Coordinates of C-alpha atoms (C1' of nucleotides) in Angstrom, one line a residue:
Chain N
M8 CA 0.2 -49.7 2.2
A9 CA -1.1 -48.0 5.2
Y10 CA -2.1 -44.6 6.2
R11 CA -4.3 -43.0 3.9
E12 CA -6.0 -39.7 5.2
T13 CA -9.5 -40.6 7.3
E14 CA -12.3 -38.2 7.5
K15 CA -11.2 -37.5 11.7
M16 CA -7.7 -36.4 10.1
R17 CA -8.4 -34.5 8.1
Q18 CA -11.3 -32.1 10.4
R19 CA -7.3 -32.1 12.2
K20 CA -6.0 -30.2 9.5
A21 CA -9.7 -27.7 9.0
Q22 CA -9.3 -27.3 12.8
A23 CA -5.9 -25.9 12.3
R24 CA -6.4 -24.5 9.7
N25 CA -8.5 -22.5 11.0
K26 CA -6.8 -21.7 14.4
I27 CA -4.6 -19.9 12.4
I28 CA -7.0 -18.0 10.3
E29 CA -8.5 -16.9 12.8
C30 CA -4.8 -16.1 15.2
T31 CA -3.9 -14.0 11.7
W32 CA -7.2 -11.4 12.2
E33 CA -5.8 -10.9 15.2
C34 CA -3.0 -10.1 14.6
V35 CA -4.4 -8.0 11.6
A36 CA -7.0 -6.7 14.0
E37 CA -3.8 -5.1 15.5
G38 CA -2.3 -3.4 13.7
G39 CA -3.1 -4.4 10.7
F40 CA -1.7 -6.6 7.4
R41 CA 2.1 -5.2 6.7
S42 CA 2.8 -5.7 10.7
A43 CA 1.5 -9.4 11.0
R44 CA 4.5 -11.9 11.3
I45 CA 3.6 -15.4 10.4
T46 CA 6.2 -16.3 13.7
R47 CA 3.6 -13.5 15.4
I48 CA 0.5 -16.0 13.8
A49 CA 2.4 -19.2 14.3
G50 CA 2.8 -18.4 18.3
L51 CA -0.5 -17.1 17.7
A52 CA -1.7 -20.0 16.9
G53 CA 1.0 -22.9 19.0
V54 CA 2.2 -24.2 15.5
A55 CA 5.2 -23.6 14.3
T56 CA 6.1 -21.8 11.1
G57 CA 6.8 -23.7 8.5
T58 CA 2.9 -25.5 9.2
I59 CA 1.2 -21.8 8.1
Y60 CA 3.1 -22.8 4.8
R61 CA 1.4 -26.6 5.4
H62 CA -1.7 -25.0 5.1
F63 CA -0.4 -21.9 3.0
E64 CA 0.7 -21.9 -0.3
S65 CA 2.2 -17.9 1.2
R66 CA 2.1 -15.5 3.8
E67 CA 0.0 -13.4 0.8
D68 CA -1.8 -16.1 0.1
L69 CA -2.8 -16.5 3.7
F70 CA -3.6 -12.8 3.6
A71 CA -5.3 -13.0 0.4
E72 CA -8.0 -15.5 2.7
I73 CA -8.3 -13.5 5.4
F74 CA -8.7 -10.5 3.7
R75 CA -11.8 -12.3 1.6
L76 CA -13.8 -14.1 4.6
A77 CA -13.2 -10.4 6.8
T78 CA -14.9 -9.0 3.6
Q79 CA -17.3 -11.5 3.0
R80 CA -18.5 -11.2 6.2
E81 CA -19.5 -7.8 5.8
V82 CA -21.2 -7.5 2.6
D83 CA -23.3 -9.8 3.6
K84 CA -24.5 -8.1 6.0
V85 CA -25.3 -5.0 4.0
A86 CA -26.6 -7.1 1.4
E87 CA -29.0 -8.5 3.9
A88 CA -29.7 -4.6 4.7
L89 CA -30.2 -4.2 0.9
S90 CA -33.4 -6.5 1.5
V91 CA -35.5 -5.6 4.2
P92 CA -38.5 -4.0 2.2
G93 CA -39.0 -0.6 1.7
N94 CA -38.5 1.6 -1.4
A95 CA -34.9 1.8 -2.8
V96 CA -33.9 5.3 -1.3
E97 CA -34.8 3.9 2.2
R98 CA -32.9 0.4 1.4
L99 CA -29.9 2.2 0.6
D100 CA -30.0 5.0 2.8
G101 CA -30.2 1.6 5.2
A102 CA -27.2 -0.6 4.2
L103 CA -24.8 2.6 4.1
R104 CA -25.2 3.8 7.2
K105 CA -25.1 -0.5 8.6
F106 CA -21.2 0.0 6.6
A107 CA -20.3 3.7 8.7
Q108 CA -21.2 2.4 11.4
R109 CA -19.6 -1.4 11.6
A110 CA -16.4 0.3 10.2
L111 CA -16.7 2.7 13.2
K112 CA -17.0 -0.1 15.6
G113 CA -13.5 -2.0 14.2
P114 CA -11.5 0.9 13.4
M115 CA -7.9 -1.4 12.9
K116 CA -9.9 -3.9 10.7
A117 CA -11.6 -1.9 8.8
W118 CA -9.0 0.7 7.6
A119 CA -7.0 -2.7 6.9
L120 CA -10.4 -3.9 4.6
I121 CA -10.6 -0.9 3.1
A122 CA -7.3 1.5 3.5
E123 CA -4.2 -0.1 4.6
P124 CA -1.3 -0.5 1.4
V125 CA -1.5 -4.0 0.5
D126 CA 0.2 -6.3 -1.2
P127 CA -1.6 -7.3 -5.1
K128 CA -3.2 -10.3 -4.2
V129 CA -4.4 -8.1 -1.4
E130 CA -5.5 -5.5 -3.1
Q131 CA -6.4 -7.7 -6.1
E132 CA -9.0 -9.1 -3.7
R133 CA -9.6 -5.7 -2.7
L134 CA -10.9 -4.8 -6.1
V135 CA -13.1 -7.4 -6.6
Y136 CA -14.8 -6.9 -3.2
R137 CA -14.9 -3.5 -3.6
K138 CA -16.8 -4.4 -6.5
A139 CA -18.8 -6.9 -4.8
Y140 CA -20.1 -2.7 -2.7
A141 CA -21.1 -1.6 -5.8
S142 CA -22.9 -4.2 -8.0
L143 CA -25.5 -4.5 -4.7
F144 CA -25.3 -0.3 -4.5
E145 CA -25.8 -0.4 -8.5
K146 CA -29.0 -2.9 -8.4
A147 CA -30.7 -0.9 -5.8
I148 CA -29.8 1.8 -7.9
Q149 CA -31.7 0.0 -10.7
D150 CA -34.6 -1.3 -8.8
G151 CA -34.7 2.8 -7.4
I152 CA -34.5 4.1 -11.0
A153 CA -37.5 1.6 -11.8
E154 CA -40.2 2.8 -9.5
G155 CA -39.2 6.4 -9.6
S156 CA -37.7 7.2 -6.1
L157 CA -35.2 7.8 -7.8
S158 CA -33.5 9.5 -11.1
E159 CA -32.4 8.4 -14.4
Q160 CA -28.6 8.0 -14.1
N161 CA -25.9 5.7 -15.0
A162 CA -26.5 2.8 -12.5
R163 CA -22.8 1.3 -12.6
L164 CA -21.3 4.8 -11.8
S165 CA -22.9 5.9 -9.1
S166 CA -22.1 2.8 -7.1
T167 CA -19.3 3.7 -7.7
C168 CA -19.2 6.7 -6.2
L169 CA -21.1 6.1 -3.6
V170 CA -18.5 3.3 -2.0
G171 CA -15.6 5.5 -3.2
A172 CA -17.5 8.8 -0.7
I173 CA -18.0 6.5 2.1
S174 CA -14.8 4.6 2.4
E175 CA -13.3 7.8 1.9
S176 CA -14.9 10.0 4.9
L177 CA -14.4 7.0 6.8
V178 CA -10.8 7.2 6.0
G179 CA -9.7 10.0 8.8
P180 CA -11.0 8.5 11.3
L181 CA -10.2 5.0 10.8
S182 CA -6.0 5.7 10.4
P183 CA -4.5 3.5 13.3
T184 CA -2.5 7.2 14.0
Q185 CA -5.5 8.2 15.4
T186 CA -7.5 7.3 16.2
N187 CA -9.7 8.4 19.4
T188 CA -10.6 6.4 21.3
T189 CA -12.1 10.0 23.1
P190 CA -15.2 9.3 25.4
G191 CA -18.3 11.0 23.9
N192 CA -17.2 10.6 20.7
D193 CA -20.6 8.9 20.0
N194 CA -22.6 11.7 18.5
N195 CA -19.4 13.5 16.0
Q196 CA -19.8 9.5 15.2
D197 CA -23.5 9.9 14.3
E198 CA -22.7 12.7 12.9
L199 CA -20.4 11.9 10.3
V200 CA -22.4 9.5 9.6
N201 CA -25.6 11.3 9.0
A202 CA -23.4 13.6 6.4
I203 CA -22.3 11.2 4.5
V204 CA -25.2 9.4 3.9
C205 CA -27.1 12.3 3.1
F206 CA -24.0 13.2 0.4
C207 CA -24.6 9.8 -0.7
I208 CA -28.5 9.9 -1.5
R209 CA -28.7 13.6 -2.5
G210 CA -26.0 11.9 -4.7
L211 CA -28.7 9.8 -5.9
T212 CA -31.2 12.2 -6.1
D213 CA -32.6 14.3 -8.6
S214 CA -32.4 17.4 -7.6
R215 CA -35.1 19.1 -11.2
S216 CA -37.6 15.7 -9.9
Chain I
M8 CA 42.7 26.8 4.3
A9 CA 40.9 26.6 1.1
Y10 CA 37.3 25.1 -0.4
R11 CA 34.4 26.6 1.0
E12 CA 30.9 26.6 -0.7
T13 CA 30.4 28.8 -3.7
E14 CA 27.8 29.8 -5.4
K15 CA 28.5 27.7 -8.1
M16 CA 28.8 24.7 -6.8
R17 CA 25.6 25.2 -5.1
Q18 CA 23.8 25.6 -8.3
R19 CA 25.8 22.5 -9.6
K20 CA 24.3 20.1 -6.2
A21 CA 20.9 22.0 -7.2
Q22 CA 21.2 20.5 -10.8
A23 CA 22.3 17.2 -9.4
R24 CA 19.5 16.8 -7.8
N25 CA 16.6 17.9 -9.7
K26 CA 18.3 16.0 -12.2
I27 CA 17.0 13.0 -9.3
I28 CA 14.2 14.4 -8.8
E29 CA 12.8 14.1 -12.5
C30 CA 15.0 11.4 -13.0
T31 CA 12.5 9.4 -9.6
W32 CA 8.9 11.0 -11.3
E33 CA 9.9 9.1 -14.1
C34 CA 10.5 5.5 -13.4
V35 CA 6.9 5.8 -11.3
A36 CA 5.5 7.3 -14.3
E37 CA 6.7 3.6 -15.6
G38 CA 5.9 1.1 -12.9
G39 CA 5.1 3.8 -9.9
F40 CA 6.5 4.4 -6.4
R41 CA 6.8 0.4 -5.6
S42 CA 9.1 -0.8 -8.7
A43 CA 11.4 2.1 -8.4
R44 CA 15.1 0.7 -7.8
I45 CA 17.3 3.4 -6.3
T46 CA 20.3 2.1 -9.1
R47 CA 18.1 2.6 -11.5
I48 CA 16.3 6.5 -10.8
A49 CA 20.7 6.3 -9.9
G50 CA 21.6 4.5 -13.4
L51 CA 19.2 7.1 -15.6
A52 CA 20.9 10.3 -13.8
G53 CA 24.0 9.0 -14.3
V54 CA 24.8 9.5 -11.1
A55 CA 25.8 6.8 -8.4
T56 CA 23.8 5.3 -6.0
G57 CA 25.1 6.7 -3.4
T58 CA 25.1 10.0 -4.4
I59 CA 21.4 9.7 -4.4
Y60 CA 22.0 9.5 -0.2
R61 CA 23.7 12.3 -0.6
H62 CA 20.7 14.8 -1.7
F63 CA 18.5 12.5 -0.1
E64 CA 18.1 11.2 3.4
S65 CA 16.6 7.9 2.5
R66 CA 14.5 6.6 -0.2
E67 CA 11.6 6.7 1.9
D68 CA 12.2 11.1 1.9
L69 CA 12.7 11.5 -1.3
F70 CA 10.1 9.8 -2.4
A71 CA 8.3 11.6 0.1
E72 CA 9.6 14.1 -2.2
I73 CA 8.6 13.7 -5.2
F74 CA 5.2 12.7 -4.4
R75 CA 4.4 16.6 -3.0
L76 CA 5.7 18.2 -5.8
A77 CA 3.7 16.1 -8.1
T78 CA 0.3 16.3 -6.1
Q79 CA 1.2 20.0 -6.2
R80 CA 1.1 20.4 -9.4
E81 CA -2.3 18.4 -9.3
V82 CA -3.3 20.8 -6.5
D83 CA -2.4 23.6 -7.5
K84 CA -4.4 23.3 -11.1
V85 CA -7.4 22.3 -8.9
A86 CA -7.2 25.7 -6.8
E87 CA -6.8 28.1 -10.1
A88 CA -10.6 26.2 -11.3
L89 CA -11.8 27.0 -9.0
S90 CA -10.5 30.2 -8.8
V91 CA -12.7 31.3 -11.8
P92 CA -15.3 33.9 -12.0
G93 CA -18.7 32.3 -11.7
N94 CA -21.0 30.6 -8.7
A95 CA -20.0 27.8 -6.9
V96 CA -21.8 25.4 -8.8
E97 CA -20.7 25.5 -11.8
R98 CA -16.7 26.3 -10.5
L99 CA -17.3 22.6 -8.0
D100 CA -17.8 21.1 -11.6
G101 CA -15.1 22.7 -13.4
A102 CA -12.7 20.9 -10.7
L103 CA -13.1 18.8 -10.3
R104 CA -13.5 17.9 -14.5
K105 CA -10.2 18.9 -14.4
F106 CA -8.6 16.3 -12.0
A107 CA -11.0 13.4 -13.3
Q108 CA -9.2 14.6 -16.5
R109 CA -6.0 15.3 -16.1
A110 CA -5.8 11.7 -14.4
L111 CA -6.9 10.5 -17.4
K112 CA -4.2 11.5 -19.2
G113 CA -1.6 10.3 -17.2
P114 CA -3.0 6.7 -15.4
M115 CA 0.0 5.9 -14.5
K116 CA 1.4 9.0 -12.5
A117 CA -2.4 9.2 -10.9
W118 CA -2.4 6.2 -10.0
A119 CA 0.8 5.9 -7.4
L120 CA -0.6 9.1 -6.3
I121 CA -4.3 8.1 -5.4
A122 CA -4.4 4.7 -5.3
E123 CA -0.8 3.1 -5.2
P124 CA 0.1 1.2 -2.4
V125 CA 3.0 3.1 -0.5
D126 CA 5.1 3.4 2.6
P127 CA 4.6 5.3 5.9
K128 CA 6.0 8.7 4.4
V129 CA 5.2 8.6 1.8
E130 CA 1.1 8.2 2.6
Q131 CA 1.5 10.6 5.4
E132 CA 2.2 13.2 2.1
R133 CA -0.7 11.3 0.4
L134 CA -3.2 11.9 3.7
V135 CA -2.0 15.7 3.8
Y136 CA -2.9 16.1 0.7
R137 CA -6.2 14.8 0.7
K138 CA -6.8 17.1 3.0
A139 CA -5.4 20.0 0.5
Y140 CA -8.2 19.0 -2.4
A141 CA -10.7 18.6 1.0
S142 CA -10.4 22.6 1.8
L143 CA -10.5 23.7 -1.3
F144 CA -13.6 22.4 -2.0
E145 CA -14.6 22.7 1.2
K146 CA -13.7 26.7 0.7
A147 CA -15.9 26.2 -2.2
I148 CA -19.3 25.0 -1.3
Q149 CA -19.3 27.3 2.0
D150 CA -18.6 29.7 -1.0
G151 CA -21.8 28.2 -2.2
I152 CA -23.5 28.1 0.3
A153 CA -23.5 31.6 1.2
E154 CA -24.9 33.2 -2.1
G155 CA -27.6 30.2 -1.7
S156 CA -26.3 28.0 -5.3
L157 CA -26.1 25.3 -2.2
S158 CA -28.2 24.5 1.1
E159 CA -26.5 24.4 4.5
Q160 CA -24.6 21.0 4.7
N161 CA -21.4 19.8 6.7
A162 CA -18.8 21.2 3.6
R163 CA -15.7 19.4 5.7
L164 CA -17.9 16.0 5.2
S165 CA -19.4 17.5 1.9
S166 CA -16.2 17.6 0.7
T167 CA -14.8 14.1 1.6
C168 CA -16.6 12.9 0.4
L169 CA -16.0 14.9 -3.1
V170 CA -13.1 14.0 -2.6
G171 CA -13.6 9.9 -1.8
A172 CA -15.9 10.0 -5.0
I173 CA -14.1 11.0 -7.8
S174 CA -11.1 8.7 -6.9
E175 CA -13.0 5.1 -5.9
S176 CA -14.1 6.0 -9.3
L177 CA -11.3 7.0 -10.8
V178 CA -9.5 4.3 -9.0
G179 CA -10.2 0.8 -11.6
P180 CA -9.7 2.7 -14.6
L181 CA -6.4 3.7 -13.7
S182 CA -5.6 0.4 -12.1
P183 CA -2.5 -0.5 -13.7
T184 CA -3.1 -4.3 -14.6
Q185 CA -6.4 -3.1 -16.8
T186 CA -5.7 0.4 -18.4
N187 CA -6.5 0.2 -21.6
T188 CA -5.2 2.0 -24.3
T189 CA -7.9 0.7 -26.8
P190 CA -7.8 3.5 -29.2
G191 CA -12.1 4.9 -28.7
N192 CA -12.4 5.5 -25.4
D193 CA -12.2 9.1 -25.0
N194 CA -16.0 9.2 -25.4
N195 CA -15.8 5.9 -22.6
Q196 CA -13.3 8.4 -20.7
D197 CA -16.1 11.6 -20.8
E198 CA -19.0 10.0 -19.5
L199 CA -16.6 8.6 -17.3
V200 CA -16.0 12.0 -16.1
N201 CA -20.0 13.5 -16.7
A202 CA -21.4 10.0 -14.0
I203 CA -18.7 11.1 -11.6
V204 CA -19.4 15.3 -11.8
C205 CA -23.1 14.5 -12.1
F206 CA -23.0 12.6 -8.3
C207 CA -20.7 15.0 -7.4
I208 CA -23.0 17.7 -7.6
R209 CA -26.7 16.1 -7.0
G210 CA -24.5 15.4 -4.7
L211 CA -23.8 18.8 -3.0
T212 CA -27.5 20.0 -3.8
D213 CA -30.0 19.7 -2.7
S214 CA -33.7 18.3 -4.1
R215 CA -35.6 20.3 -2.2
S216 CA -34.6 22.9 -2.9
Chain Z
dA2 C1' 51.0 23.9 -6.7
dC3 C1' 49.5 23.0 -3.6
dA4 C1' 46.2 21.3 0.7
dA5 C1' 41.9 21.6 2.7
dA6 C1' 37.5 20.3 2.9
dG7 C1' 33.7 18.3 0.0
dA8 C1' 30.8 16.1 -3.3
dA9 C1' 31.0 11.6 -5.7
dT10 C1' 32.1 6.7 -5.8
dG11 C1' 29.5 1.6 -6.1
dA12 C1' 31.6 -2.9 -4.2
dA13 C1' 31.0 -5.0 0.0
dT14 C1' 27.4 -4.7 4.0
dA15 C1' 23.3 -5.1 6.4
dG16 C1' 18.8 -5.6 8.0
dT17 C1' 14.5 -8.1 8.1
dG18 C1' 11.6 -11.9 7.6
dA19 C1' 9.7 -14.9 4.1
dT20 C1' 10.4 -19.9 3.5
dT21 C1' 12.6 -24.3 2.6
dC22 C1' 13.4 -28.5 4.3
dA23 C1' 16.5 -33.0 6.1
dC24 C1' 14.5 -34.7 10.5
dT25 C1' 11.3 -35.9 13.9
dA26 C1' 7.2 -37.5 15.5
dC27 C1' 2.1 -39.3 14.2
dT28 C1' -1.4 -41.5 12.1
dT29 C1' -3.1 -45.5 9.4
dG30 C1' -4.4 -49.8 7.8
dG31 C1' -2.2 -54.6 8.2
Chain F
dC25 C1' 4.3 -54.3 15.8
dC26 C1' 5.4 -53.0 11.7
dA27 C1' 6.3 -50.0 7.2
dA28 C1' 3.7 -46.7 4.1
dG29 C1' 2.5 -42.2 4.3
dT30 C1' 1.3 -37.4 6.2
dA31 C1' 1.9 -33.7 9.2
dG32 C1' 5.9 -30.6 12.6
dT33 C1' 9.0 -28.9 12.8
dG34 C1' 11.9 -25.1 13.8
dA35 C1' 17.0 -23.2 12.7
dA36 C1' 19.8 -22.3 8.5
dT37 C1' 19.1 -20.3 4.4
dC38 C1' 17.7 -16.9 0.7
dA39 C1' 16.1 -12.7 -1.3
dC40 C1' 15.9 -8.2 -2.2
dT41 C1' 17.9 -3.5 -1.9
dA42 C1' 18.5 0.1 1.2
dT43 C1' 22.4 1.8 2.6
dT44 C1' 26.8 2.7 4.1
dC45 C1' 31.8 4.6 4.2
dA46 C1' 37.0 4.0 3.4
dT47 C1' 38.5 5.5 -1.4
dT48 C1' 39.5 9.1 -5.5
dC49 C1' 38.4 13.1 -7.3
dT50 C1' 37.6 18.3 -7.7
dT51 C1' 36.6 22.4 -5.8
dT52 C1' 38.3 27.2 -4.3
dG53 C1' 41.7 29.8 -2.2
dT54 C1' 46.5 31.3 -1.4

DNA sequence: ACAAAGAATGAATAGTGATTCACTACTTGG
DNA sequence: CCAAGTAGTGAATCACTATTCATTCTTTGT
């Protein structure tokens, strides 16, 4: 017998796989998932189209993986923002801001992750990650209720509302058809983020307290 | 010369067109836009596939029209709920409830209108109608600010947050993969609607007032 | 009844791009 | 260098339906 997979080969394969992932994300950052063609990705990565299929079951699986990786980064950022010291309201405020600001900084990427119409497997991932966000927020809301900075409420549903309010508010500004790269819209963006966060924080805070 | 379009013919054509629209909506109610096949629609309507194209430019145009009609109905309901007598908070409360309850009553239809991945032309319509909802809410919020039942706020952004919070909260329950038709979930639905509406109303209400 | 014009038909076509697979080129241990 | 096994290739295929259009059927006014 002869060929047996060696460490060197394993690494080379991993490298190729990473290159494919990287180039796919590059394509997605240009025009979203829908317009990312396998041939284009292969071209960018400097491999043949068939090679893509040695690393991923299908286009959809590839996309699902890219989605997973990219979103996990964002979830981690939010988790990070929620784990600073301070009371729950402050921490949630910071996390929401971070979420919105990061999205506005990479509109096409954010649109692809948040709002682009995607195929079922990717949509599935999206649901998973929306739940991940919601869970993080839910935990913080429960902390807030426990420490008394937030009133009694259905933490799970409130967290879902947070995710929805912030996503929806960003969809318009993120929409690739009308992304304005006009200079001087930083103030608008700041105002946008402020208004969203204010709404959300009020939504969590009982006016009768 | 001979044939000249007559009233009778005009009506017959209009009838055929309506039948097509009706059957398309029936298909959509079964499995959303994506799975609604032209051949199936034609079959249901009792016409040949080619006939569809005498009444609509393309599948996408047909869908856009169906979307427009269906969503307009919903927008009208919300508008109706906002025009009852009472202060802004009460009216918004009622409108949000109506929106959520109607959606939960026809989950597949609501999913198709709110969350299903759709083609560009239909997505375009969706954006238009999200704005329509937001405008209605915005108007009510401004009323509330004027009459003092709501605090100063960016009415446009708050209204967008409302739309987002309520849509997102409904996506999970509406998702066709996990629609539970288990009996006895009416209470869950009521609680769901309550929590959403509470969050939204709190979001509009300043806790410092 | 006829001719002119439109409406309806539905089998055949076409466009798209993901996916396959027969083949070539490597890698490895002996 | 060989044999066995794996990775890479990319032109050809496939799958999927929306869309077309030559033909047939209806309607209309004379």
